[in-house]
PDB file of C-alpha atoms in Angstrom:
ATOM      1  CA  UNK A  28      83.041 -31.012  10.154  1.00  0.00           C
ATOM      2  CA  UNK A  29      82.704 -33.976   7.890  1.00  0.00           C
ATOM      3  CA  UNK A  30      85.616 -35.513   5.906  1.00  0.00           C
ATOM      4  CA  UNK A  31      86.922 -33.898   2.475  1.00  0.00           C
ATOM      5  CA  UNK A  32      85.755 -35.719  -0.515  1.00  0.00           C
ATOM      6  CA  UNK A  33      88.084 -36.706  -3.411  1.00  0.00           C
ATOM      7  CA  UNK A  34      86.575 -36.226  -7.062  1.00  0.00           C
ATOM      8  CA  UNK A  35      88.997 -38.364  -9.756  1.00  0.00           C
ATOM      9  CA  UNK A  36      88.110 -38.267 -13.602  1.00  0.00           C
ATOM     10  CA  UNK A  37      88.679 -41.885 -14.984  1.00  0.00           C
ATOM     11  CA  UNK A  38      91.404 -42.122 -17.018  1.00  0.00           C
ATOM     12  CA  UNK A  39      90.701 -42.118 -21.344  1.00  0.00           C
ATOM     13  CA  UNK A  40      93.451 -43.731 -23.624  1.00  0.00           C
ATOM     14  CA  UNK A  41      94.724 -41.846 -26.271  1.00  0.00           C
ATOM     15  CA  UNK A  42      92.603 -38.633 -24.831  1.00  0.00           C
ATOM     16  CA  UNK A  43      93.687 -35.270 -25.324  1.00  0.00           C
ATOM     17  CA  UNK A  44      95.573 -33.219 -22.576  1.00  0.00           C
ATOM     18  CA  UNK A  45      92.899 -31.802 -19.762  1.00  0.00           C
ATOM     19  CA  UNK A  46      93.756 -28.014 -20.019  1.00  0.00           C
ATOM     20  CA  UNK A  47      91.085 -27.229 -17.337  1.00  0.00           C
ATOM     21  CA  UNK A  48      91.804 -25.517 -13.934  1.00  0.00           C
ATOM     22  CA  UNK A  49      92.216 -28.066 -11.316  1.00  0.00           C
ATOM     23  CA  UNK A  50      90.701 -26.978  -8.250  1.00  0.00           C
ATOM     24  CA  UNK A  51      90.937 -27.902  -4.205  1.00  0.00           C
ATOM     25  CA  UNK A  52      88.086 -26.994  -2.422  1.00  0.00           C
ATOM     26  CA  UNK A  53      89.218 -26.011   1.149  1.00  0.00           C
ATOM     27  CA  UNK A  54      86.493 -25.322   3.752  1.00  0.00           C
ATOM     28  CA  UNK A  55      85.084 -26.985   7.107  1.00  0.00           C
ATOM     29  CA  UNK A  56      81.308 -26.204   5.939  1.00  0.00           C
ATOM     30  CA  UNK A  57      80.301 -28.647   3.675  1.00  0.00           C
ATOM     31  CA  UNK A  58      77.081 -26.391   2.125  1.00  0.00           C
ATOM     32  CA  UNK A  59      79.988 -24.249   1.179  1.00  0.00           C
ATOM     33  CA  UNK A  60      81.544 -26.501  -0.380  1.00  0.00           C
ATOM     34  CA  UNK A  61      79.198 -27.339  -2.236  1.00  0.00           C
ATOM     35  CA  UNK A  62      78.294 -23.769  -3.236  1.00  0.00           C
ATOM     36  CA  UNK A  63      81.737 -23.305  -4.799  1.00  0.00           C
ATOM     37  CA  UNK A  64      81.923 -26.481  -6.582  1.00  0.00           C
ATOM     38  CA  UNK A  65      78.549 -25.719  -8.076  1.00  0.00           C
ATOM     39  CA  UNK A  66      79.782 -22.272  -9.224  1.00  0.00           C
ATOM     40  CA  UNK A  67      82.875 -23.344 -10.425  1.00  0.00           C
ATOM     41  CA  UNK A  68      81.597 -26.187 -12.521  1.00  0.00           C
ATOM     42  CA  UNK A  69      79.269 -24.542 -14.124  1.00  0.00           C
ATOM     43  CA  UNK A  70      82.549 -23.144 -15.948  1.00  0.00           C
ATOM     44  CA  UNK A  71      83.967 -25.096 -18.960  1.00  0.00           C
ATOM     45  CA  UNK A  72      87.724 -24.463 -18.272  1.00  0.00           C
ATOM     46  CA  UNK A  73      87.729 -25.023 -14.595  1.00  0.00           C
ATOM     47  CA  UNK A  74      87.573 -28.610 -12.481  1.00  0.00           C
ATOM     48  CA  UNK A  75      87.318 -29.313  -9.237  1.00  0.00           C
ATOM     49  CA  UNK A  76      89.195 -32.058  -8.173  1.00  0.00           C
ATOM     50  CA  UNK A  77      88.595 -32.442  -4.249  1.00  0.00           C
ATOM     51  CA  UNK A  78      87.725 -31.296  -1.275  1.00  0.00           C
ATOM     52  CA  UNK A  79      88.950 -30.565   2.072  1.00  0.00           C
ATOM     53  CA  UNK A  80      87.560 -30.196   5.157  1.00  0.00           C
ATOM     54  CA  UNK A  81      90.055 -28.958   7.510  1.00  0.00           C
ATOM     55  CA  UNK A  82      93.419 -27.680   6.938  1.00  0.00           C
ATOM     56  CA  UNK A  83      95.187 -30.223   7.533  1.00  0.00           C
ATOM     57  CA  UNK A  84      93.194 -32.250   4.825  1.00  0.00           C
ATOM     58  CA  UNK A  85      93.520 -29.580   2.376  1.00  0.00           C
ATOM     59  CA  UNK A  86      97.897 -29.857   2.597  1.00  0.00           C
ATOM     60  CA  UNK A  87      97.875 -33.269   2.111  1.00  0.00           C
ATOM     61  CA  UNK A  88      94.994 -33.508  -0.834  1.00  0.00           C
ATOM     62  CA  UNK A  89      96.958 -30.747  -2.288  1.00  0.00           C
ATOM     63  CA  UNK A  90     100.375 -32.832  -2.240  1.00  0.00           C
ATOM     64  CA  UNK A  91      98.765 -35.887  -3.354  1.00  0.00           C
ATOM     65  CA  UNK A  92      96.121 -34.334  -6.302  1.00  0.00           C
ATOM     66  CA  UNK A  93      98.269 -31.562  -7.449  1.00  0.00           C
ATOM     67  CA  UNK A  94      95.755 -28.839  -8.348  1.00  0.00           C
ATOM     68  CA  UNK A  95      96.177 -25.499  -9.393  1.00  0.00           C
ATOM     69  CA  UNK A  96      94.295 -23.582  -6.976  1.00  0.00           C
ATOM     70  CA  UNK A  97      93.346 -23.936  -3.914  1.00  0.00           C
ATOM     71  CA  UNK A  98      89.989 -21.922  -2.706  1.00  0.00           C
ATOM     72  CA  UNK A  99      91.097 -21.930   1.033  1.00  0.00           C
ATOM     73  CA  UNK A 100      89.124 -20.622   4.043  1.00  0.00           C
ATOM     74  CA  UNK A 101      90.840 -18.801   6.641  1.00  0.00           C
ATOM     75  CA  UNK A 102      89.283 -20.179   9.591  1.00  0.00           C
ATOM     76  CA  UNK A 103      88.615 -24.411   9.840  1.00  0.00           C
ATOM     77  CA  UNK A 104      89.595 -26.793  12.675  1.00  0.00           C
ATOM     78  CA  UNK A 105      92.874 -28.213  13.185  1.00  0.00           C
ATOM     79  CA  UNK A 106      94.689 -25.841  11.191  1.00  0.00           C
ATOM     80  CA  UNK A 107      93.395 -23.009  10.160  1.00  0.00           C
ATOM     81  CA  UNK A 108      93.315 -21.760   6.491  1.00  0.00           C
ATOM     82  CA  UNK A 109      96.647 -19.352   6.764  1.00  0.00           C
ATOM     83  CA  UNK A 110      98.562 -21.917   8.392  1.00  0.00           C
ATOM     84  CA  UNK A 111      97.640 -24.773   5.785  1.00  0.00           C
ATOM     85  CA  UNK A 112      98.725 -21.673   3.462  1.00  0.00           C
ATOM     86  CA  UNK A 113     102.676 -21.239   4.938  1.00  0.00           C
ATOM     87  CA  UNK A 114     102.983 -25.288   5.486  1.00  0.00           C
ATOM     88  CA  UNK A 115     101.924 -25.783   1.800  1.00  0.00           C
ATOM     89  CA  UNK A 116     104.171 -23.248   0.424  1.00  0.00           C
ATOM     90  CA  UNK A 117     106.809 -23.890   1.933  1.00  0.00           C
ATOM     91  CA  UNK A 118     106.630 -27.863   1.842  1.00  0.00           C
ATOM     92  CA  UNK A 119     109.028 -29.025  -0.872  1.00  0.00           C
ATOM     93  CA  UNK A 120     106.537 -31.911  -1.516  1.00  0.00           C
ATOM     94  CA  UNK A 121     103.991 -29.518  -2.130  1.00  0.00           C
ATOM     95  CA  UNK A 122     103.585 -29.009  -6.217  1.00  0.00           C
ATOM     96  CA  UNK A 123     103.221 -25.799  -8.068  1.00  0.00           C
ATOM     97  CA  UNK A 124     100.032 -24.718  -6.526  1.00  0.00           C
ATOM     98  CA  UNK A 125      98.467 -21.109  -6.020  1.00  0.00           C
ATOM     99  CA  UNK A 126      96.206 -20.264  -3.409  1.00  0.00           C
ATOM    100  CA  UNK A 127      93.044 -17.955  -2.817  1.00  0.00           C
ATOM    101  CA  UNK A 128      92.356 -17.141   0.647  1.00  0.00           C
ATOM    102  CA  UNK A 129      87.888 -17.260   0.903  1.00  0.00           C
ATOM    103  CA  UNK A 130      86.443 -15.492   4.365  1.00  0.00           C
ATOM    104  CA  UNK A 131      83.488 -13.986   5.728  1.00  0.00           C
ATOM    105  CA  UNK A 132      85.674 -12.408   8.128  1.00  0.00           C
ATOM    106  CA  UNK A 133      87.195  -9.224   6.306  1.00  0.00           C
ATOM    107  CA  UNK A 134      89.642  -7.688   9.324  1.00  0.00           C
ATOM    108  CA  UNK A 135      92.863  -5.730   7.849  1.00  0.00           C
ATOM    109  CA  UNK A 136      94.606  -8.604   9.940  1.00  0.00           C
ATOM    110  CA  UNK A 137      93.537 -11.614   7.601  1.00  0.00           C
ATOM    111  CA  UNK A 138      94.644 -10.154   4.415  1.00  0.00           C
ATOM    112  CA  UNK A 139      98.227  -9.039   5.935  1.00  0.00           C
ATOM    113  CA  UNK A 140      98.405 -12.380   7.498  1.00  0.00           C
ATOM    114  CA  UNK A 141      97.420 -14.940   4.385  1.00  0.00           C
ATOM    115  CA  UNK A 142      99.496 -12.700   2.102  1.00  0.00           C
ATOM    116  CA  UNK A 143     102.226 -13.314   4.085  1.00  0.00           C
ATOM    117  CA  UNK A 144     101.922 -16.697   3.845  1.00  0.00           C
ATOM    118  CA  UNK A 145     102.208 -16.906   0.100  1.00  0.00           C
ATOM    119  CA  UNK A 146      98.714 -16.692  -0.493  1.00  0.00           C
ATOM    120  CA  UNK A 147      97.923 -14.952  -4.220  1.00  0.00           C
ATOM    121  CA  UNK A 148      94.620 -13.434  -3.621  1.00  0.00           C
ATOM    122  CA  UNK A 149      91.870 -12.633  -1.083  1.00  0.00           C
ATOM    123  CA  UNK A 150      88.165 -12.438  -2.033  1.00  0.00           C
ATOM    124  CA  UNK A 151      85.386 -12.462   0.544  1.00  0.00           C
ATOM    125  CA  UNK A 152      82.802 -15.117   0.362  1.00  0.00           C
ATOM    126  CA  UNK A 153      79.991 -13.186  -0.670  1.00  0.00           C
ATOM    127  CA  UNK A 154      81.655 -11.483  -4.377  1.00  0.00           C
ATOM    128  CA  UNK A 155      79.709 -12.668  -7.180  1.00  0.00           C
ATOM    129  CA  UNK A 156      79.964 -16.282  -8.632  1.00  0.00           C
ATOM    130  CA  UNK A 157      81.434 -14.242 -11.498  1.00  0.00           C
ATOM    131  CA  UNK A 158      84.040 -12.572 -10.008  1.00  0.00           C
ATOM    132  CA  UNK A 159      85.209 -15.729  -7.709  1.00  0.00           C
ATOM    133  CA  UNK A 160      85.456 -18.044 -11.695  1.00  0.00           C
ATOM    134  CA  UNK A 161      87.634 -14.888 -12.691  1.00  0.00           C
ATOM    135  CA  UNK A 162      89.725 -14.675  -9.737  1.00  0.00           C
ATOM    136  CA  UNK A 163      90.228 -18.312 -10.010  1.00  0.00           C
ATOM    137  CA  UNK A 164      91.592 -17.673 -14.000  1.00  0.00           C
ATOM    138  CA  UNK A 165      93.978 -14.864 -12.697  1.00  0.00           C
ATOM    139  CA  UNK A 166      95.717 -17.033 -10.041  1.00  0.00           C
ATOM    140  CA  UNK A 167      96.139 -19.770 -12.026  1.00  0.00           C
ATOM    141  CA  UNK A 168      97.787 -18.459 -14.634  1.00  0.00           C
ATOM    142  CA  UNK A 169     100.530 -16.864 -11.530  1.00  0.00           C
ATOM    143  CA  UNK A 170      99.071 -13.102 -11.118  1.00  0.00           C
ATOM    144  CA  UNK A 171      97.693 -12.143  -7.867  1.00  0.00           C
ATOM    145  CA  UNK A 172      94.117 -10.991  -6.914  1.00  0.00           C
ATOM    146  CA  UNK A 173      93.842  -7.695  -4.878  1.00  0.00           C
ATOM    147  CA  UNK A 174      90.483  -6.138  -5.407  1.00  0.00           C
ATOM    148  CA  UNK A 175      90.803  -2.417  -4.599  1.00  0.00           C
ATOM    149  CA  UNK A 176      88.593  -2.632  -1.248  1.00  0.00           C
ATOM    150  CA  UNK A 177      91.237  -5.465  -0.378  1.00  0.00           C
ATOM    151  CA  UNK A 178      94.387  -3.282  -1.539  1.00  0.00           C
ATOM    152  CA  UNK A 179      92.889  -0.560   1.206  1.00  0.00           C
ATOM    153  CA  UNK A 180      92.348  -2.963   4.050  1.00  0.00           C
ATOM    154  CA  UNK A 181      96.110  -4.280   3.774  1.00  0.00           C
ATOM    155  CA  UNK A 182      97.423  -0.775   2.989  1.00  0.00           C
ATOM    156  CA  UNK A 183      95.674   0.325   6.283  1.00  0.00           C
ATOM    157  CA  UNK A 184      97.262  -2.608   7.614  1.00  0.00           C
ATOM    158  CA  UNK A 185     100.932  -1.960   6.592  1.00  0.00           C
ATOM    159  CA  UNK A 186     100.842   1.253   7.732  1.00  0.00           C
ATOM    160  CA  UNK A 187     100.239   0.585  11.353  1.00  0.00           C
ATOM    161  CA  UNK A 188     103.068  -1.991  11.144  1.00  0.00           C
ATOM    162  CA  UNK A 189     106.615  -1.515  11.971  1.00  0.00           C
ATOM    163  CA  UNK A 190     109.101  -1.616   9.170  1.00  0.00           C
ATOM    164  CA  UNK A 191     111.299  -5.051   8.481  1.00  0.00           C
ATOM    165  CA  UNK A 192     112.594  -4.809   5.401  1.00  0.00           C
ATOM    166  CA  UNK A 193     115.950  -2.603   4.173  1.00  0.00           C
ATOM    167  CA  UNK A 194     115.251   0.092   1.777  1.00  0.00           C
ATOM    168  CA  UNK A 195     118.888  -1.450   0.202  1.00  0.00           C
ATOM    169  CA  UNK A 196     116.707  -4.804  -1.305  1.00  0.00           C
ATOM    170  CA  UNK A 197     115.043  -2.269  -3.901  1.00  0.00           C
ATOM    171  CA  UNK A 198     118.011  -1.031  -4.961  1.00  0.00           C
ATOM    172  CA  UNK A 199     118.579  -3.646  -7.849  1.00  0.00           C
ATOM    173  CA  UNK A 200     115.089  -2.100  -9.894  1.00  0.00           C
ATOM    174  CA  UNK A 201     115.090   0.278 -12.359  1.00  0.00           C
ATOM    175  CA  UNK A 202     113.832   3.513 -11.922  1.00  0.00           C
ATOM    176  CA  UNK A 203     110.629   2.240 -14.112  1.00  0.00           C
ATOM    177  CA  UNK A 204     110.657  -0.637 -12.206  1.00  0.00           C
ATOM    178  CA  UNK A 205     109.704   1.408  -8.985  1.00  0.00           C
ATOM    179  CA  UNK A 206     107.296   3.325 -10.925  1.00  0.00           C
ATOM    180  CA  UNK A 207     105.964   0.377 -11.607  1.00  0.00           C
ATOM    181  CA  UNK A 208     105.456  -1.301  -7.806  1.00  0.00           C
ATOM    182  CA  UNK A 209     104.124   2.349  -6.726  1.00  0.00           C
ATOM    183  CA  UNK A 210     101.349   1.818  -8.912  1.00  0.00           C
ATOM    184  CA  UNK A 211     101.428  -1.916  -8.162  1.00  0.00           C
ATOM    185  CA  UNK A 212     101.040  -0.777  -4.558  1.00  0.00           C
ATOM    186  CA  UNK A 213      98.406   1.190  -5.137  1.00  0.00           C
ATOM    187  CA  UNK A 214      96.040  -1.171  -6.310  1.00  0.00           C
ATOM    188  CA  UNK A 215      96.556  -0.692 -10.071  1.00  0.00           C
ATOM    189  CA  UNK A 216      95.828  -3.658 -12.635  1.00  0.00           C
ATOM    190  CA  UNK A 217      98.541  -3.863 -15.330  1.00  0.00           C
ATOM    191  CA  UNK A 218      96.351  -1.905 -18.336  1.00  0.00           C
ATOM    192  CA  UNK A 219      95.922   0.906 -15.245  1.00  0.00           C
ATOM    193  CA  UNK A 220      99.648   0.755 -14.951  1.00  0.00           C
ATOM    194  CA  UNK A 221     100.407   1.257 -19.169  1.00  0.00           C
ATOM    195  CA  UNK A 222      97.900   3.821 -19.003  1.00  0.00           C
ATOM    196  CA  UNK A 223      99.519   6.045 -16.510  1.00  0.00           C
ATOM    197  CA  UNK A 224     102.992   5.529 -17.593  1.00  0.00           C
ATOM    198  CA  UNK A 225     102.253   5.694 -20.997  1.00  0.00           C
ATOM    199  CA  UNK A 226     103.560   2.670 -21.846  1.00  0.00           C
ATOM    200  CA  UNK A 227     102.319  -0.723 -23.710  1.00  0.00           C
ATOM    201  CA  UNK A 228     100.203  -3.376 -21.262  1.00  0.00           C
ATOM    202  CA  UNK A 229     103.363  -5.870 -22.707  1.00  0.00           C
ATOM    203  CA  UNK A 230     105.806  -3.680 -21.533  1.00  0.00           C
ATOM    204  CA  UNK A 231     103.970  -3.236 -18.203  1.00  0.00           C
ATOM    205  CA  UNK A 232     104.005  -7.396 -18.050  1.00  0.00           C
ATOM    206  CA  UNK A 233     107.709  -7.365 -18.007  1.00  0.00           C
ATOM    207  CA  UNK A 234     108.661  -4.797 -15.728  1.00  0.00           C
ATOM    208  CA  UNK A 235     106.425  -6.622 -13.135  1.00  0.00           C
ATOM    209  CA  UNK A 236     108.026  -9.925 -13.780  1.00  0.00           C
ATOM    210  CA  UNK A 237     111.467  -7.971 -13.276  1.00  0.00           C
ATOM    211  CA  UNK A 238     110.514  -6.699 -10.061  1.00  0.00           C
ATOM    212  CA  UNK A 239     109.025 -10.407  -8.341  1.00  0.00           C
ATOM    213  CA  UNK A 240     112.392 -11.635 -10.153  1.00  0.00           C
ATOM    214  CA  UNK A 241     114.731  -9.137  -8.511  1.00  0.00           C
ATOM    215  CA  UNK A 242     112.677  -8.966  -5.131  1.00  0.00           C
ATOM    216  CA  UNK A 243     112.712 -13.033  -5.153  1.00  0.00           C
ATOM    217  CA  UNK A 244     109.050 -13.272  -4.421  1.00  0.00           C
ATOM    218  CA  UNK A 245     106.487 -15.301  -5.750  1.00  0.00           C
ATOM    219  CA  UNK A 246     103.726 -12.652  -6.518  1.00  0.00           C
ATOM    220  CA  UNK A 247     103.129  -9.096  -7.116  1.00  0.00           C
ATOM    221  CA  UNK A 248     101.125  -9.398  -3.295  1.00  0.00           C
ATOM    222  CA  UNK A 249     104.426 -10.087  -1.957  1.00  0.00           C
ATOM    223  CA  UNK A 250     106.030  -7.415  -3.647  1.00  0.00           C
ATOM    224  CA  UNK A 251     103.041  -4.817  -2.630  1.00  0.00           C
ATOM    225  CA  UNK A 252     103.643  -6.125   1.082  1.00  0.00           C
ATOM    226  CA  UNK A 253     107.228  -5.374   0.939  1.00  0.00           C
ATOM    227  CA  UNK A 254     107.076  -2.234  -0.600  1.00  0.00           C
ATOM    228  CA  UNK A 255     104.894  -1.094   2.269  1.00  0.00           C
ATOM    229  CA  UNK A 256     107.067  -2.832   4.832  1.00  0.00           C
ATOM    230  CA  UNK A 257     109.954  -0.907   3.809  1.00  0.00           C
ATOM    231  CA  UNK A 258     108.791   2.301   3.491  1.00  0.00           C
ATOM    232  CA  UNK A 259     109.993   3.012  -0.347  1.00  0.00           C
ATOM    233  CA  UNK A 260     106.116   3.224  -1.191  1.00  0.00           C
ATOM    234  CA  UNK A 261     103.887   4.801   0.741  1.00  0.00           C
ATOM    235  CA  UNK A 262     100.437   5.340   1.397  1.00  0.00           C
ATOM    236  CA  UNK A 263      99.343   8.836   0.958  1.00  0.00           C
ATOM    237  CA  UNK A 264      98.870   8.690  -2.812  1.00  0.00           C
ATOM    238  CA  UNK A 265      95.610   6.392  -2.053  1.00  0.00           C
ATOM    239  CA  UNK A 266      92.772   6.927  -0.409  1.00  0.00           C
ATOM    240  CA  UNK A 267      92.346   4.838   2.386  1.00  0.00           C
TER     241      UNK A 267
END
């Protein structure tokens, strides 16, 4: 696989702010690569700022450029796309970045595995140019992407999967609150979620930033992936 390339926009005096998406780029194919940049730029409000050909290359381009998202593959030499994922995360030098896992390969084991990492979405490589600019949007901005095939596979997933986690952690939400990770669980965007319980899409936007809060994790992925592992939601209310 050839070497990551760096993309840097010159620097304009007096300019004002860049409010685009910054994007890495992380893949060991470089026609890939080059697939997603094309996509992406093609998109006023997103930039790509590098790219990064093996995992290892896409931690430290990610420490030193700082970009929003990173587009990560699952599977590249060196260090593959879910390790890059927990190193980055949990690196101290590692900035404020979010991360959507890219595969061909869609096996239940992936999307448990990069979501445990502290990745905040999974999209296969072949979803519309479309829906990879949107999914892009969603995780920069903090929220997590779970498309409803995706929610299934890790639900299926969960299930076969002993429980870890204490029933007690959930005990600090509100009984909304757990209506609100059910439905969370389930696959349900937050306008599904105000819909159901009757209740404004604001409202719903707090009570899901009360529950990561309380639960002390960094997405609403995390929090679907604990609610499973405990046991307090479970899976019979969707079809999988």
């Amino acid at each position: 696989p050839s070497r990551g390339a760096v993309f840097r926009t010159p620097w304009v005096p007096d300019a004002e702010p860049d409010m685009s998406i910054r994007v890495l780029i992380a893949d060991d194919q470089v026609l890939v690569r080059t697939g997603f940049r094309r996509i992406l730029e093609e998109e006023a409000d997103i930039e790509v700022v590098g790219e990064a050909g093996t995992g290892e290359e896409a931690v430290d381009l990610t420490i030193e450029l700082e970009p929003d998202v990173v587009l990560m593959d699952i599977r590249m030499p060196r260090m593959d796309g879910i390790e890059a994922t927990a190193r980055l995360l949990a690196s101290e030098e590692a900035p404020d970045t979010n991360v959507l896992m890219l595969t061909t390969f869609d096996l239940e084991e992936y999307v448990y595995d990069a979501l445990q990492a502290g990745a905040s979405g999974f999209l296969l490589k072949d979803s519309p140019p479309e829906e990879l600019a949107a999914a892009v949007r969603i995780i920069a901005r903090g929220d997590a992407v779970l498309s409803p095939t995706i929610t299934k596979r890790l639900i299926r997933e969960l299930t076969r999967r002993p429980r870890r986690v204490h029933t007690t952690r959930f005990e600090v939400l509100t009984g909304r609150e757990r209506e609100v990770l059910r439905l969370m669980a389930q696959g349900c965007a937050n306008a599904e979620i105000a819909e159901q319980l009757f209740i404004s899409e604001a409202t719903v936007k707090t009570h899901v930033s009360h529950v990561l809060a309380k639960l002390s994790v960094r997405d609403r992925s995390q929090a679907i992936v604990l609610a499973y592992e405990s046991g307090i939601v479970e899976p019979g209310s969707i079809e999988i």
